[in-house]
Coordinates of C-alpha atoms in Angstrom, one line a residue:
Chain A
X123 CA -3.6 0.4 22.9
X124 CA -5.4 -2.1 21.5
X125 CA -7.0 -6.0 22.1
X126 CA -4.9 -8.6 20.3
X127 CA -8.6 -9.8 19.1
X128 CA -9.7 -6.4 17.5
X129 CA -6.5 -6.0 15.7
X130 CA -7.4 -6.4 11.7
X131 CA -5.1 -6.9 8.4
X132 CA -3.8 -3.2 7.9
X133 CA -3.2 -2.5 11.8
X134 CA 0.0 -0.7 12.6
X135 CA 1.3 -1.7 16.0
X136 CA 4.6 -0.8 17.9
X137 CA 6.5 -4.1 18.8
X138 CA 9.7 -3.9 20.8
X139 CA 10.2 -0.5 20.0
X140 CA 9.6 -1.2 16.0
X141 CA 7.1 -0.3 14.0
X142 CA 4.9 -3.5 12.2
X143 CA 1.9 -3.3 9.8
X144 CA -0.1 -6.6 10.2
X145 CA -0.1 -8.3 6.7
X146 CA -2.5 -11.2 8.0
X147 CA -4.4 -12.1 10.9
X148 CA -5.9 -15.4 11.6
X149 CA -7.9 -16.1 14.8
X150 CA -7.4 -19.5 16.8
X151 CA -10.7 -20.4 18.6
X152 CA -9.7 -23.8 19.9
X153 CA -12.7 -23.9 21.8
X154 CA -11.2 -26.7 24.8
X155 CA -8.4 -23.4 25.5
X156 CA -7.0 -19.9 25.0
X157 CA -8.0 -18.1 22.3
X158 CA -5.1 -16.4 20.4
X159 CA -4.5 -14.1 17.4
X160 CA -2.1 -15.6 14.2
X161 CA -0.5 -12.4 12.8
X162 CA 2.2 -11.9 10.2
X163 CA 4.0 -8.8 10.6
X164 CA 6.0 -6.5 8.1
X165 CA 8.7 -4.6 10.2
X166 CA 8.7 -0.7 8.3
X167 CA 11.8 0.1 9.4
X168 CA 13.8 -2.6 7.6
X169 CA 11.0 -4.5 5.5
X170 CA 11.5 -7.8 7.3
X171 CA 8.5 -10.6 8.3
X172 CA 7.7 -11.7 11.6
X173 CA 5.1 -13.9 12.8
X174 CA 3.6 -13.6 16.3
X175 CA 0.9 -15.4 18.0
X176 CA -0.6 -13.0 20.8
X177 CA -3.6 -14.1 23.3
X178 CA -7.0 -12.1 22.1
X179 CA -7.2 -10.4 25.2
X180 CA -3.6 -8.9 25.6
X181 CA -3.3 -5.1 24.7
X182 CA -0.7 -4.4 21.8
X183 CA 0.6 -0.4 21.4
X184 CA -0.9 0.8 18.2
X185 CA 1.1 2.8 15.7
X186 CA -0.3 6.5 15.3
X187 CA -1.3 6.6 11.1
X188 CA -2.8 8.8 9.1
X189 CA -4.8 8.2 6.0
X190 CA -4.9 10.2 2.8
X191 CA -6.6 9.8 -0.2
X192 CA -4.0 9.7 -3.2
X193 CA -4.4 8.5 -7.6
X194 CA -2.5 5.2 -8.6
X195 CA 0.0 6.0 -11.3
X196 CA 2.3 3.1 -11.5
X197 CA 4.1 0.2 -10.0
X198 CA 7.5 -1.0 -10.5
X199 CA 9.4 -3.7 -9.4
X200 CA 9.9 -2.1 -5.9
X201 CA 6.8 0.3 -5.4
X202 CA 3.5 1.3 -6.1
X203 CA 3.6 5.0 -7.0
X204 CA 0.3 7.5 -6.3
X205 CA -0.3 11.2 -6.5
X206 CA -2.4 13.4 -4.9
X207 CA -4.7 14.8 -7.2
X208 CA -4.8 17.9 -5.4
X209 CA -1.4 18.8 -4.1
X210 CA 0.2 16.9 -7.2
X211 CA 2.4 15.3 -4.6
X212 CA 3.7 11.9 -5.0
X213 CA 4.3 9.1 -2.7
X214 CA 5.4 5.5 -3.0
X215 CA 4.3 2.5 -0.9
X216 CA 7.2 -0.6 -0.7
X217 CA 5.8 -3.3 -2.4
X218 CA 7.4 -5.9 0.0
X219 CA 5.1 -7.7 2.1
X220 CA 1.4 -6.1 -0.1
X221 CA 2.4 -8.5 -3.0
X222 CA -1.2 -9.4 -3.3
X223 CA -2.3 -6.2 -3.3
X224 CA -0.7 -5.6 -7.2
X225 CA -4.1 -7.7 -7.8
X226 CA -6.1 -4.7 -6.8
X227 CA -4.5 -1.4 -8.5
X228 CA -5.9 0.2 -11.7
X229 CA -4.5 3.2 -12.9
X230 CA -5.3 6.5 -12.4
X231 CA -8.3 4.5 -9.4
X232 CA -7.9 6.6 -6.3
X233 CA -7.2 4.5 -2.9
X234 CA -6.4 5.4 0.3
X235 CA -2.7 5.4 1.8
X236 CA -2.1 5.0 4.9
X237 CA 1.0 7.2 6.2
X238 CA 3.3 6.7 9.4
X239 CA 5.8 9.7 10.2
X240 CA 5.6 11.0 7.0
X241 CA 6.1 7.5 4.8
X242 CA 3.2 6.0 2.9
X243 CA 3.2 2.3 4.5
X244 CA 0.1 0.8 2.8
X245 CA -2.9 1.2 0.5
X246 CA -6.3 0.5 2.0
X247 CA -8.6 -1.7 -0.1
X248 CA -12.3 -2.4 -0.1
X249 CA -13.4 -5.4 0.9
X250 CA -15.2 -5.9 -2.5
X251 CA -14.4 -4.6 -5.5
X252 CA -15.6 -4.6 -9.0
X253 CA -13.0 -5.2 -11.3
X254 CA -13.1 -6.6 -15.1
X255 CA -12.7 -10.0 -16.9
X256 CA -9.8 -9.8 -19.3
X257 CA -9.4 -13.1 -20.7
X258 CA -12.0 -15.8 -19.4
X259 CA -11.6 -19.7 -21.6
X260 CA -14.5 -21.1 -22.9
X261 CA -16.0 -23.8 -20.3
X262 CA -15.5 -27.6 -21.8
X263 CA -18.9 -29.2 -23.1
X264 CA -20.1 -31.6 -20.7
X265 CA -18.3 -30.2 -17.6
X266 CA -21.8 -29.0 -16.0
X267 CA -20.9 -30.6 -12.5
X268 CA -22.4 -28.5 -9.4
X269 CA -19.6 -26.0 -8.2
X270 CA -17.3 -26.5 -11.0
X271 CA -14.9 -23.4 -11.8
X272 CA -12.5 -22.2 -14.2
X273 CA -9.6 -19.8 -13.7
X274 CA -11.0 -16.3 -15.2
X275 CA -7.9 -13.6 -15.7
X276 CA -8.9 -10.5 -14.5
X277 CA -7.9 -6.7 -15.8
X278 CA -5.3 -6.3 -13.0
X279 CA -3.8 -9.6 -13.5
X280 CA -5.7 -11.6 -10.5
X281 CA -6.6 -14.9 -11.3
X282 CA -10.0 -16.0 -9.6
X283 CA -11.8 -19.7 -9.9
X284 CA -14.9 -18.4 -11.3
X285 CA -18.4 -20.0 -12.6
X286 CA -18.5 -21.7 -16.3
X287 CA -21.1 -19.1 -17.1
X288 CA -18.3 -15.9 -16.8
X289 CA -17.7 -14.5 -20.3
X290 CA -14.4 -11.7 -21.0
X291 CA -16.1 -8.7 -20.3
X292 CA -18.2 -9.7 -17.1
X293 CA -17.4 -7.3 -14.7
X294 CA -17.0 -9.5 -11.2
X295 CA -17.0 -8.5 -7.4
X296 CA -14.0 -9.6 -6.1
X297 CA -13.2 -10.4 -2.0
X298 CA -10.3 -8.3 -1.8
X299 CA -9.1 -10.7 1.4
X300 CA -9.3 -14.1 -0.2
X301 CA -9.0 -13.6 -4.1
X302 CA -12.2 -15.0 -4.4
X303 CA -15.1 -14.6 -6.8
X304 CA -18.5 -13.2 -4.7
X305 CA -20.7 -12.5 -7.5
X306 CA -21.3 -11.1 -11.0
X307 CA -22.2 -7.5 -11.2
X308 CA -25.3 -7.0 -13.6
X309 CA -25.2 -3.4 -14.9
Chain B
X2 CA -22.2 -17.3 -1.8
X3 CA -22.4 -18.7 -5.1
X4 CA -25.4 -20.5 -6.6
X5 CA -22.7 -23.4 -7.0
X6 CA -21.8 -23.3 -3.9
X7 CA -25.8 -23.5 -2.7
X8 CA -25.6 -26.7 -4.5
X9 CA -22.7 -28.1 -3.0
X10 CA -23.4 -27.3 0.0
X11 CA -26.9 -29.2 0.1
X12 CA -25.1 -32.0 -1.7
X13 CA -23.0 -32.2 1.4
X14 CA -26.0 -32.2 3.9
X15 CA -27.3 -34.6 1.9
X16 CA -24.6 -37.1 1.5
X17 CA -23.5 -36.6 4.9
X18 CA -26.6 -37.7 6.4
X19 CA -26.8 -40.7 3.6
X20 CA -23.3 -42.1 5.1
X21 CA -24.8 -42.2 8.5
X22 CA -27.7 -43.5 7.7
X23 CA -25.9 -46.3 6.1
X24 CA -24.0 -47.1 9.1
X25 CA -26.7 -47.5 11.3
X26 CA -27.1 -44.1 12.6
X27 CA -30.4 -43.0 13.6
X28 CA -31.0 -38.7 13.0
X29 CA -31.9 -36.7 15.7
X30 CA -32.8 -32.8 16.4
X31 CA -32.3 -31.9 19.7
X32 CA -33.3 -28.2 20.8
X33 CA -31.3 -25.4 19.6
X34 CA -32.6 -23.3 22.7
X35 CA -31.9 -24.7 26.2
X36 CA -32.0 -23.6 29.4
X37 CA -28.9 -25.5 31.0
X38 CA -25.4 -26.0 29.3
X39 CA -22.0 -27.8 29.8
X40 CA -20.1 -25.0 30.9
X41 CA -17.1 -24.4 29.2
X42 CA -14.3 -22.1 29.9
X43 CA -13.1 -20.5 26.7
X44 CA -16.6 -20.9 25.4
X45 CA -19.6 -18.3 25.6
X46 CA -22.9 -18.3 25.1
X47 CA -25.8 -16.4 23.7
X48 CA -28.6 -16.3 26.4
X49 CA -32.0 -14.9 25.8
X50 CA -34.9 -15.4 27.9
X51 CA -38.7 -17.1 27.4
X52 CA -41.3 -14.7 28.8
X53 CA -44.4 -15.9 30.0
X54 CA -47.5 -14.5 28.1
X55 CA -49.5 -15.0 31.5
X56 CA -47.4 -14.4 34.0
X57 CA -45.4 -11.4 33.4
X58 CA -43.3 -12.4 36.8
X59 CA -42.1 -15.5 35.0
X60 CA -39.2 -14.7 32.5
X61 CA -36.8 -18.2 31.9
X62 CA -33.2 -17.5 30.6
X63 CA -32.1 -19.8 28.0
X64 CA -29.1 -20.0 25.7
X65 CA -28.5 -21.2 22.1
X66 CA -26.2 -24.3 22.2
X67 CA -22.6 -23.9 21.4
X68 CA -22.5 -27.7 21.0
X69 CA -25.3 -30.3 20.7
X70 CA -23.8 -32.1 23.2
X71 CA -25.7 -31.1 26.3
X72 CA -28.4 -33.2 24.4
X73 CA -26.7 -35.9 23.1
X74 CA -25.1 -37.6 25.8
X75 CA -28.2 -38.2 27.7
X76 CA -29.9 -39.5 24.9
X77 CA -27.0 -42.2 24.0
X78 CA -26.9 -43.2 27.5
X79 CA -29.8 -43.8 27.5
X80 CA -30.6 -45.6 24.2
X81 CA -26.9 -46.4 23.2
X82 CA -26.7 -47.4 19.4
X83 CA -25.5 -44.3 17.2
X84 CA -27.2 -41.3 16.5
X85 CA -25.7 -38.3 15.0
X86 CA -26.9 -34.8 15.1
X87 CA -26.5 -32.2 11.6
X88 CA -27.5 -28.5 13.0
X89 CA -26.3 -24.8 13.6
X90 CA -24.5 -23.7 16.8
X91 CA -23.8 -20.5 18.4
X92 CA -20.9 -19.5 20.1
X93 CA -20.6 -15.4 21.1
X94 CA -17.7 -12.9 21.7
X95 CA -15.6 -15.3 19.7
X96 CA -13.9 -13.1 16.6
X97 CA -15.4 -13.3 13.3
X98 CA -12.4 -14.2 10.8
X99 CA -11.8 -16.7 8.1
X100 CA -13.0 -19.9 10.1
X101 CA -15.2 -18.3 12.5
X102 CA -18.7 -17.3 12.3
X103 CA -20.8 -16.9 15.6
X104 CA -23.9 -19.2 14.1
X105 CA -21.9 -22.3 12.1
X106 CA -23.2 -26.1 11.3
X107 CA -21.7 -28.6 13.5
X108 CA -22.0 -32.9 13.1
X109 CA -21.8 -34.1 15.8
X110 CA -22.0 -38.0 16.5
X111 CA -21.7 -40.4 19.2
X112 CA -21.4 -44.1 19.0
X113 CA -21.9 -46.5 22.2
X114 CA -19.4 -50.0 22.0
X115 CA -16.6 -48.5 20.3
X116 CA -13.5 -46.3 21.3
X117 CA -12.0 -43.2 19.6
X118 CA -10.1 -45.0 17.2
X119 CA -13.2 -46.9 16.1
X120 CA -14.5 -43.5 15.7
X121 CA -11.2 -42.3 13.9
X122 CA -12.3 -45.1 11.2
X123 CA -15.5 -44.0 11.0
X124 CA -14.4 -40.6 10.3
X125 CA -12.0 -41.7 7.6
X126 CA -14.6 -43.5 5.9
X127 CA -17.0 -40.8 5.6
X128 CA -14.5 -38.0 4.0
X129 CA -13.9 -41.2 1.5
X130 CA -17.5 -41.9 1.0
X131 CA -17.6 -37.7 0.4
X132 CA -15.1 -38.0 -2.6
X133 CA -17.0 -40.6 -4.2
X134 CA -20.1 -38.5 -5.3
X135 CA -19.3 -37.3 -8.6
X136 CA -20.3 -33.1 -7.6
X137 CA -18.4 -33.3 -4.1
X138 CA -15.6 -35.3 -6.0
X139 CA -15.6 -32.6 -9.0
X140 CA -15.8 -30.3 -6.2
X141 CA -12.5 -31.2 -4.8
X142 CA -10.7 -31.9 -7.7
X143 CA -11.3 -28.4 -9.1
X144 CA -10.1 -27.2 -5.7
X145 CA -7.0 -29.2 -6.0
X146 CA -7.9 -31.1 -2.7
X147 CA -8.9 -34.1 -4.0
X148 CA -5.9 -36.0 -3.7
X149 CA -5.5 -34.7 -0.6
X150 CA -8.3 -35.5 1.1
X151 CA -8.6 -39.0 -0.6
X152 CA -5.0 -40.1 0.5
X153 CA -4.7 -42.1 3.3
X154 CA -4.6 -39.9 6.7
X155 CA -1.6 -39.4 9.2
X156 CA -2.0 -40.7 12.4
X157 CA 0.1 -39.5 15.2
X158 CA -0.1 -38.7 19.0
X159 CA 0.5 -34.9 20.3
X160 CA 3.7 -35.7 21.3
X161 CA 5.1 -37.5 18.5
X162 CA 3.6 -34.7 16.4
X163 CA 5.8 -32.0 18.7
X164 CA 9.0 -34.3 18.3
X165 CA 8.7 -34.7 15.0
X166 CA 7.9 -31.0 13.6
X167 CA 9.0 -29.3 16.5
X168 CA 12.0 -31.0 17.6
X169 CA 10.4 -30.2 21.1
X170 CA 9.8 -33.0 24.1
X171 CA 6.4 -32.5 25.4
X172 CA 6.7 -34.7 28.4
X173 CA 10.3 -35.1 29.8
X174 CA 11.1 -37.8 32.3
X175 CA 7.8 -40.1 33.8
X176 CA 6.9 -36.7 36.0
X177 CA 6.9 -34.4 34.0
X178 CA 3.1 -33.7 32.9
X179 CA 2.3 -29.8 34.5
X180 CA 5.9 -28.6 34.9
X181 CA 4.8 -25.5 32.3
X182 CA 8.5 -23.7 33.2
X183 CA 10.4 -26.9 31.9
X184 CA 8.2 -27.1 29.0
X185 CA 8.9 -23.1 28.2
X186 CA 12.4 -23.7 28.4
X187 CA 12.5 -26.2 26.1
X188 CA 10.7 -23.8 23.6
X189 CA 12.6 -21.3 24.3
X190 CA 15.4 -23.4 23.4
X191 CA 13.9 -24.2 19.9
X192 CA 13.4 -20.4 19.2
X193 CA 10.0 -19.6 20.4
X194 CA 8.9 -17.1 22.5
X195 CA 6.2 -18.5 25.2
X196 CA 4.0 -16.0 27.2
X197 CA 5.7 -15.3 30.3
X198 CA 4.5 -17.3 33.5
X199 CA 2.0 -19.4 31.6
X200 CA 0.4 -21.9 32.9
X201 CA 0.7 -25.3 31.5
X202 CA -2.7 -25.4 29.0
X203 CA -2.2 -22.1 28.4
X204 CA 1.1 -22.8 27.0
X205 CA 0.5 -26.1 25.3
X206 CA -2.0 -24.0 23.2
X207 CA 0.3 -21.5 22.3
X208 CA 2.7 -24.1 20.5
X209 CA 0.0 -25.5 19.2
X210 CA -1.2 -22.6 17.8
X211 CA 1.6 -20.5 17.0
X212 CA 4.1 -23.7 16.0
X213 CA 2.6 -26.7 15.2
X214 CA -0.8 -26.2 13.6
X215 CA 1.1 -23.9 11.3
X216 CA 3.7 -27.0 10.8
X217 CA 1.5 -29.8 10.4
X218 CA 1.3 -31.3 6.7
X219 CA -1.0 -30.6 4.4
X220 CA -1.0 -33.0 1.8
X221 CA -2.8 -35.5 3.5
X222 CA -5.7 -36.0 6.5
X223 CA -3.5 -35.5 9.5
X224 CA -5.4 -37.3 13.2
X225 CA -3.6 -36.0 15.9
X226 CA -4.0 -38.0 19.1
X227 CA -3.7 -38.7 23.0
X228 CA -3.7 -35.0 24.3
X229 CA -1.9 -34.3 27.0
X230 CA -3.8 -34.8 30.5
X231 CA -3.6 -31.1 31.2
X232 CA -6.3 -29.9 28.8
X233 CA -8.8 -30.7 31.4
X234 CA -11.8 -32.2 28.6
X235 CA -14.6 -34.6 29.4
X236 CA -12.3 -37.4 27.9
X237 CA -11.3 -40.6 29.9
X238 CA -7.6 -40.5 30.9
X239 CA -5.3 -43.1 28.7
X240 CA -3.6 -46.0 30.3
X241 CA -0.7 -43.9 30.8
X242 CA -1.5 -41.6 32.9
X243 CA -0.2 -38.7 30.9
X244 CA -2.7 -38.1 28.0
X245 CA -6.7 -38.0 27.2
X246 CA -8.2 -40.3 24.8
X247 CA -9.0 -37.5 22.6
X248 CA -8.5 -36.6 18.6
X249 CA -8.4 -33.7 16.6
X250 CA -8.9 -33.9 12.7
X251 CA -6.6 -31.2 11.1
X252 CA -8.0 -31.0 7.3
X253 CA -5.9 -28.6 4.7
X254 CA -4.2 -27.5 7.6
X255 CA -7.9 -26.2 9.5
X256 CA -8.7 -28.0 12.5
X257 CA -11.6 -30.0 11.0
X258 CA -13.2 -32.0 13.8
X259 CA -13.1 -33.5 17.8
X260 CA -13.4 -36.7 19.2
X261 CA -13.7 -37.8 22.6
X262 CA -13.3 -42.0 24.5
X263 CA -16.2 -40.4 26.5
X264 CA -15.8 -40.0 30.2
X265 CA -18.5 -41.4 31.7
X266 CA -17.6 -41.8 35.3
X267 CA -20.0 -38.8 37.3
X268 CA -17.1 -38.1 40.3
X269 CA -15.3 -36.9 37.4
X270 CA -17.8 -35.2 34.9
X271 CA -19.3 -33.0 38.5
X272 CA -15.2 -32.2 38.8
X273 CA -14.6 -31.3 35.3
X274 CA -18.1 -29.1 35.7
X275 CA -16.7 -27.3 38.7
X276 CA -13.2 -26.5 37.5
X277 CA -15.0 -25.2 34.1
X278 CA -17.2 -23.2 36.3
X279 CA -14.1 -21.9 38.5
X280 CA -12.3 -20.5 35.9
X281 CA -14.9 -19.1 34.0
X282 CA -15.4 -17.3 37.4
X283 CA -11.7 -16.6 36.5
X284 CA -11.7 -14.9 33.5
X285 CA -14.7 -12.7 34.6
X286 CA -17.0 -14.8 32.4
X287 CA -20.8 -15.1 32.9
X288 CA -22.2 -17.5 35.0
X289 CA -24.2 -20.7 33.3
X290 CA -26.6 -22.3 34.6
X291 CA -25.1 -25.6 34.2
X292 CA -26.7 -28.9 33.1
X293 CA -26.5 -31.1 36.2
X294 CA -28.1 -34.2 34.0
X295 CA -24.6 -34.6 32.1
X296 CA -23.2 -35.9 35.4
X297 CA -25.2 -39.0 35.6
X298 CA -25.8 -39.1 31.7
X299 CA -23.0 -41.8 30.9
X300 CA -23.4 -43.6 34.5
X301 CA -22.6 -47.4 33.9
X302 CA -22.5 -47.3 30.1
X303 CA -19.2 -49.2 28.9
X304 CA -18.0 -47.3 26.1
X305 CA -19.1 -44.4 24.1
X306 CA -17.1 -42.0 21.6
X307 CA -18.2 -39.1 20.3
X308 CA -17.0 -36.6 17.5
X309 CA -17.7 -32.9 16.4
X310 CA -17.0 -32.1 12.8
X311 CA -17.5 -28.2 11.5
X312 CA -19.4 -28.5 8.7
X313 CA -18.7 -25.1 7.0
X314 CA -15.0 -25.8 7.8
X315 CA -15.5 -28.9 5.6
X316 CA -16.6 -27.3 2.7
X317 CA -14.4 -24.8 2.8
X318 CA -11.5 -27.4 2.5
X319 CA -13.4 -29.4 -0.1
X320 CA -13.9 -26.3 -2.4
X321 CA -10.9 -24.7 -1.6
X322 CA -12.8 -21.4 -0.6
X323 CA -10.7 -19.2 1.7
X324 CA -13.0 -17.4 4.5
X325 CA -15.9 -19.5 6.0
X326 CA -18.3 -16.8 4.6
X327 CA -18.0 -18.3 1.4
X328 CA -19.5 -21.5 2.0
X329 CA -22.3 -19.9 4.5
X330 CA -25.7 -18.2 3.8
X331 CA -26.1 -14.5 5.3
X332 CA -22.4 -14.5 7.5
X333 CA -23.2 -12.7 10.6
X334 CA -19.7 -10.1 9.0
X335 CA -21.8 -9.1 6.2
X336 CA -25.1 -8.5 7.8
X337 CA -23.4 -6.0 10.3
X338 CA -21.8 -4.3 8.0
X339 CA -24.8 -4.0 5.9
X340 CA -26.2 -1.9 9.1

């Protein structure tokens, strides 16, 4: 079992007798009343969303996961493909409901899946990660306002509001969560 | 967080503190370490404890505020006029997530002669006055906020705000305030799924947080107010019975800041204290040692309102950064897992 407040982006619970992997979690705070726990839910069974709002201090029945460590080949339309670089066995993760996470995959990177009853369900990320400027347009003379951005395109596709300073070729740490730019990795 | 948003951060502290300045507010930095608190229910604290150098028998507990408050209301009873307060607060065992950090920057301001909807004004004026600096303006408009912010806010009460989004009555006949199963039902009958034998707060903030924060707009400044009498607050009670005299500011769809007509009789402040008290008792909470000045603290004054506006929330919404550890120096999230 675990707290509604512990449970984190990633989390696979048992719901009504269904299995869910928590897509997002927000917390409510209100301060002046209950605290609860915003989640959006992807059903593994049948793919579907659900969004629940749970009090932090109810207990929720955990899903029992395992996590192996597995080399991105490709994605498709419908999956992300990975192989064990061991075993040379494959597995696919449903891309429905980890949209975002097409932001984070480089080939031949090794990740780790999680895996419920035998079907990898979801790739864990870092929280950071280093990835890449592909294409970043040259900042507009005279736009030296504190804070500005521009939209930098990474190598995996992501898009991220960046500094005027970030040249193609700047290799960028990347909040995983959010899309957002953290910092500029000197090396 | 980014050297830019260094900048823009202390181009908000400083622009914030310029508006009120301008409208007559006098600056004030009460203690950040205190040994008596408002007690709150939902709210805990961080307590540490001043040991005597001399007297090794004499150790004093004290807390970090969660709210400036327990200062405040004494001082603008006592000296009335407007004062505001810019400084961190501290609230413990809530979760750290995108709009939470234990140690975050609250405003908070109070204004004596004026209600809540003078206050509501005020509040308006200052997220205008915000746009017109060119950096917090570029800020926004980079963000794609800045229309947002800028346009002219919503104003509705609680229960219009449930009619109108949620196609859900929150009172029901002229008796209705506290029946919490005829308020389930009628959720229920809308599609959502209230916890089971709630009790009437308890289930106004579960629609509010699972259905119609989600729901509110967010193309504009949305005020919601008159709060439902339930949510026991140290707000005076509205001509009708039913509701508080109490706003929230929802900003991008974050809850953005509070606002209280100030309740300022004591018979009900020393009620409000012991009810708080009682159900932290409840939940198995700590006890405080509550701030017995706050009773008298408003005794005889005619009017005051007073806001709370999250700083970091603000920023967030005016930069369009996701997670308040963006806008922050040193999140508490990244420091523990540094360890």
């Amino acid at each position: 079992m675990i707290r509604a407040g512990a449970i984190s982006k990633g989390v696979c619970l048992l719901m009504k007798g269904d299995p869910y992997l928590v897509t997002e979690r927000e917390f409510v705070n209100p301060g002046k009343g209950q605290a609860f726990v915003r989640l959006k839910l992807k059903n593994l069974k049948n793919g579907q969303t659900l969004r629940e709002t749970i009090k932090s201090h109810e207990t929720v029945e955990e899903a029992e996961v395992e996590e192996r460590s597995a080399q991105f080949l490709y994605a498709d339309g419908e999956s992300f493909h990975f192989m064990d670089a061991e075993t040379y066995e494959q597995f696919s993760v449903p891309i429905a409901g980890l949209e975002d996470k097409t932001n984070y995959v480089r080939e031949g990177d090794t990740y780790e899946l999680v895996i419920w009853q035998g079907h990898a369900i979801d790739i864990k990320l870092p929280l950071k990660m280093t990835l890449t400027v592909q294409d970043a347009p040259e900042a507009l003379r005279g736009d030296t306002v504190s804070g500005a951005t521009k939209p930098v395109v990474m190598e995996t596709g992501l898009t991220v509001k960046a500094p005027l300073f970030i040249k193609t070729g700047d290799r960028l740490l990347i909040n995983t969560e959010t899309g957002d730019y953290v910092e500029r990795v000197n090396s | 967080m980014t050297q830019e948003m260094i900048r823009a951060r202390a181009q908000l502290l400083r622009r914030t503190r310029e508006f009120f300045f301008n409208e007559g507010y006098i600056e004030v930095d009460t203690p950040l370490l205190v040994p008596e608190v408002i007690p709150e229910a939902h709210i805990d604290l961080f307590e540490t404890c001043y040991d005597d150098p001399y007297n090794e028998n004499l150790h004093t507990k004290l807390y970090l505020i969660p709210s400036p408050e327990v200062s405040l209301k004494p001082l603008i009873g006592t000296m009335g006029g407007r004062i505001f307060q810019l400084g961190h607060c501290f609230r413990n065992r809530e979760s750290i997530g995108t709009h939470h950090n234990p140690e975050f920057t609250m405003l908070e301001y109070y204004e004596s002669g004026v209600d809540e909807h003078d206050l509501l004004r005020r509040t308006a004026a200052y997220l205008r006055y915000l746009l017109r600096d060119p950096n917090l303006g570029a800020l926004a408009r980079n963000s794609g906020r800045l229309e947002v912010i800028a346009r002219e806010p919503l104003v509705m009460t609680v229960a219009e705000a449930f009619e109108r989004f949620l196609g859900i009555e929150l009172f029901q006949g002229p008796d209705d305030e506290g029946n919490a199963e005829a308020l389930a039902e009628r959720c229920r009958s809308r599609g959502l799924s209230p916890p089971e034998e709630a009790e009437w707060p308890e289930l106004f903030h579960y629609v509010m947080a699972s259905s119609l924060e989600p729901a509110l707009p967010r193309d504009a400044p949305v005020f919601l107010t008159d709060y439902p009498v339930g949510c026991h607050v140290l707000a005076r009670r509205g001509g009708d019975g039913r509701t508080r005299r109490r706003w929230e500011l929802y900003l991008c769809g974050i809850e953005i800041a509070n606002c209280f007509m100030e309740e300022t009789s004591p018979e009900t402040v020393r009620r409000f204290l012991d009810r708080q008290e009682d159900e932290r008792r409840q939940r198995g909470a700590s006890g405080v040692r509550s701030a017995e000045s706050i009773v008298h603290a408003l005794d005889g004054v005619s009017s005051v309102a007073g806001a709370a506006l999250g700083f970091d929330r603000l920023l967030m919404c005016l930069s369009g950064v996701s997670t308040i550890e963006g806008v922050i120096f040193s999140p508490l999230h990244d420091s523990l897992s540094r360890r």
